mmCIF file of C-alpha atoms in Angstrom:
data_model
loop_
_atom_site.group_PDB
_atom_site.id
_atom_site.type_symbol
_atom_site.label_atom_id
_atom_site.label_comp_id
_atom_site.label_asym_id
_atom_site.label_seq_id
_atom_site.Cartn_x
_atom_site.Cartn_y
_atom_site.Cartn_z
ATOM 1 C CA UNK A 1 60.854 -11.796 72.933
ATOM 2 C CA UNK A 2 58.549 -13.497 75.029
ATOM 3 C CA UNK A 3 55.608 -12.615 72.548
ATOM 4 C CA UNK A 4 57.563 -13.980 69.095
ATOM 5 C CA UNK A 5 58.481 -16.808 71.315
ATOM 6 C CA UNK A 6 54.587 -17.965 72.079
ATOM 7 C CA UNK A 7 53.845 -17.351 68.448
ATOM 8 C CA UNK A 8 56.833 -19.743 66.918
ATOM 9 C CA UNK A 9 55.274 -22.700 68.932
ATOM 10 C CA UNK A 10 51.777 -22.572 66.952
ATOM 11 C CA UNK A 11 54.053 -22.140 64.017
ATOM 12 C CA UNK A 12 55.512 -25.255 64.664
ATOM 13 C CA UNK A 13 52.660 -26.569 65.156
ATOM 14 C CA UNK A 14 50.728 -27.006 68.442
ATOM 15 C CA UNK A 15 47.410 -26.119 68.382
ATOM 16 C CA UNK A 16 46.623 -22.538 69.422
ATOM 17 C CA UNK A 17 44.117 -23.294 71.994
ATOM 18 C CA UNK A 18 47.455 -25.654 73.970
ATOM 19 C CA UNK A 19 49.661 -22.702 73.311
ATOM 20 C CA UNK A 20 47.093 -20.112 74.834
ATOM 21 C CA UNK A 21 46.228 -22.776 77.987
ATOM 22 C CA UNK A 22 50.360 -23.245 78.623
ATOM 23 C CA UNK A 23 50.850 -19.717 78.352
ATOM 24 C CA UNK A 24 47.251 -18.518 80.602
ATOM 25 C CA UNK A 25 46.801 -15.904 77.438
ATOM 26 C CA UNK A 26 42.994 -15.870 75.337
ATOM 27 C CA UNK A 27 42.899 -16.341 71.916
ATOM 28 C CA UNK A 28 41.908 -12.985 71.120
ATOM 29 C CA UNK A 29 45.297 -12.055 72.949
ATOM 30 C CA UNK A 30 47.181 -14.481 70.523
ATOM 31 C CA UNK A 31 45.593 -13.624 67.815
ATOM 32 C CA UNK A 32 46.029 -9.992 68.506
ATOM 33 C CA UNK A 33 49.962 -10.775 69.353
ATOM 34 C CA UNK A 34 50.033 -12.807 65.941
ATOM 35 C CA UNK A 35 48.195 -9.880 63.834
ATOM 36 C CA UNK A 36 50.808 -7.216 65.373
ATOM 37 C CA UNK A 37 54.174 -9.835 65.645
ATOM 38 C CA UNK A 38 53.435 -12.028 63.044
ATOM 39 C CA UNK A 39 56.236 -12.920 61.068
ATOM 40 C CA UNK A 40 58.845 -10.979 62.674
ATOM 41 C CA UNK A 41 61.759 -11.960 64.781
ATOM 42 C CA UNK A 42 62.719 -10.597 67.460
ATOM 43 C CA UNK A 43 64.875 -7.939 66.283
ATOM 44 C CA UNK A 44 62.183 -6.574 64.511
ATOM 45 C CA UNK A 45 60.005 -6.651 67.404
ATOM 46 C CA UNK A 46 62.284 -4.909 69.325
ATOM 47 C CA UNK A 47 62.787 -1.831 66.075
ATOM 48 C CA UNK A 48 58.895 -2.029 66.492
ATOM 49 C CA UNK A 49 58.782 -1.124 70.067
ATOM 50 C CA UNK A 50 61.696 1.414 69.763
ATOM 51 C CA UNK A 51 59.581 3.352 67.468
ATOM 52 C CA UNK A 52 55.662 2.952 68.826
ATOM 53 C CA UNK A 53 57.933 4.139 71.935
ATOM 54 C CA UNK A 54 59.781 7.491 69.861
ATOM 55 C CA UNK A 55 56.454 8.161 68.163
ATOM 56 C CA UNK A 56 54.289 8.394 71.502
ATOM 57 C CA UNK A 57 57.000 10.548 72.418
ATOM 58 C CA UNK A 58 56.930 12.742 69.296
ATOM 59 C CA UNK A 59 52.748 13.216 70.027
ATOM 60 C CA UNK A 60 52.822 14.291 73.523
ATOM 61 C CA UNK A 61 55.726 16.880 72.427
ATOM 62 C CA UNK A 62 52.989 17.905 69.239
ATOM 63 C CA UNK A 63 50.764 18.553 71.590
ATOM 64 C CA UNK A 64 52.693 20.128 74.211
ATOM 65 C CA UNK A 65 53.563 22.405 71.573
ATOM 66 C CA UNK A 66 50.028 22.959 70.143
ATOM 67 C CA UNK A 67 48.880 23.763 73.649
ATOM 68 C CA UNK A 68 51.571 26.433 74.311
ATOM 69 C CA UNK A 69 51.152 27.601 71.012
ATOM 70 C CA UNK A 70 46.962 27.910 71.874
ATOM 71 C CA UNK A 71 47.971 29.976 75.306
ATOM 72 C CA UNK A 72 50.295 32.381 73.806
ATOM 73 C CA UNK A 73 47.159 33.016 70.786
ATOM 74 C CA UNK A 74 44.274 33.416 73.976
ATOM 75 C CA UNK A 75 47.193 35.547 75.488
ATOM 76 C CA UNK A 76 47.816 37.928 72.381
ATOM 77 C CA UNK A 77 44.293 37.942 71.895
ATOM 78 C CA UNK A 78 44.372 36.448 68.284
ATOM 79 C CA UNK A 79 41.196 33.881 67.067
#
């Protein structure tokens, strides 16, 4: 919320480097912020976050799962 919030003032337009020196963030951070949160509000930030969240989730249990499945192959003895 915070994030889409920075971004809407250069939208509105103040100058990036004012909204980076009232907020103590770089540029590159902005820019960064407005690459990945451009455009969205903040309902769609929020969907965003929900799934970067699920899907980190989702890749540890992949490799959870590869990992067991590795073990039980060394155990059995299979290449």
């Amino acid at each position: 919320e915070q994030i889409i919030a920075i971004l809407a003032e250069q939208e509105r337009g103040m100058a990036t480097a004012d909204v980076c020196r009232r907020h103590g963030i770089s540029s590159a951070t902005f820019y960064k912020w407005k690459a990945k949160y451009g455009g969205m509000d903040v309902s769609d930030a929020r969907k965003l976050k929900t799934l970067e969240t699920e899907n980190a989730r989702l890749k540890r249990l992949l490799a959870d799962s590869m990992l067991d499945n590795s073990i039980l192959k060394d155990l059995l003895g299979k290449p």
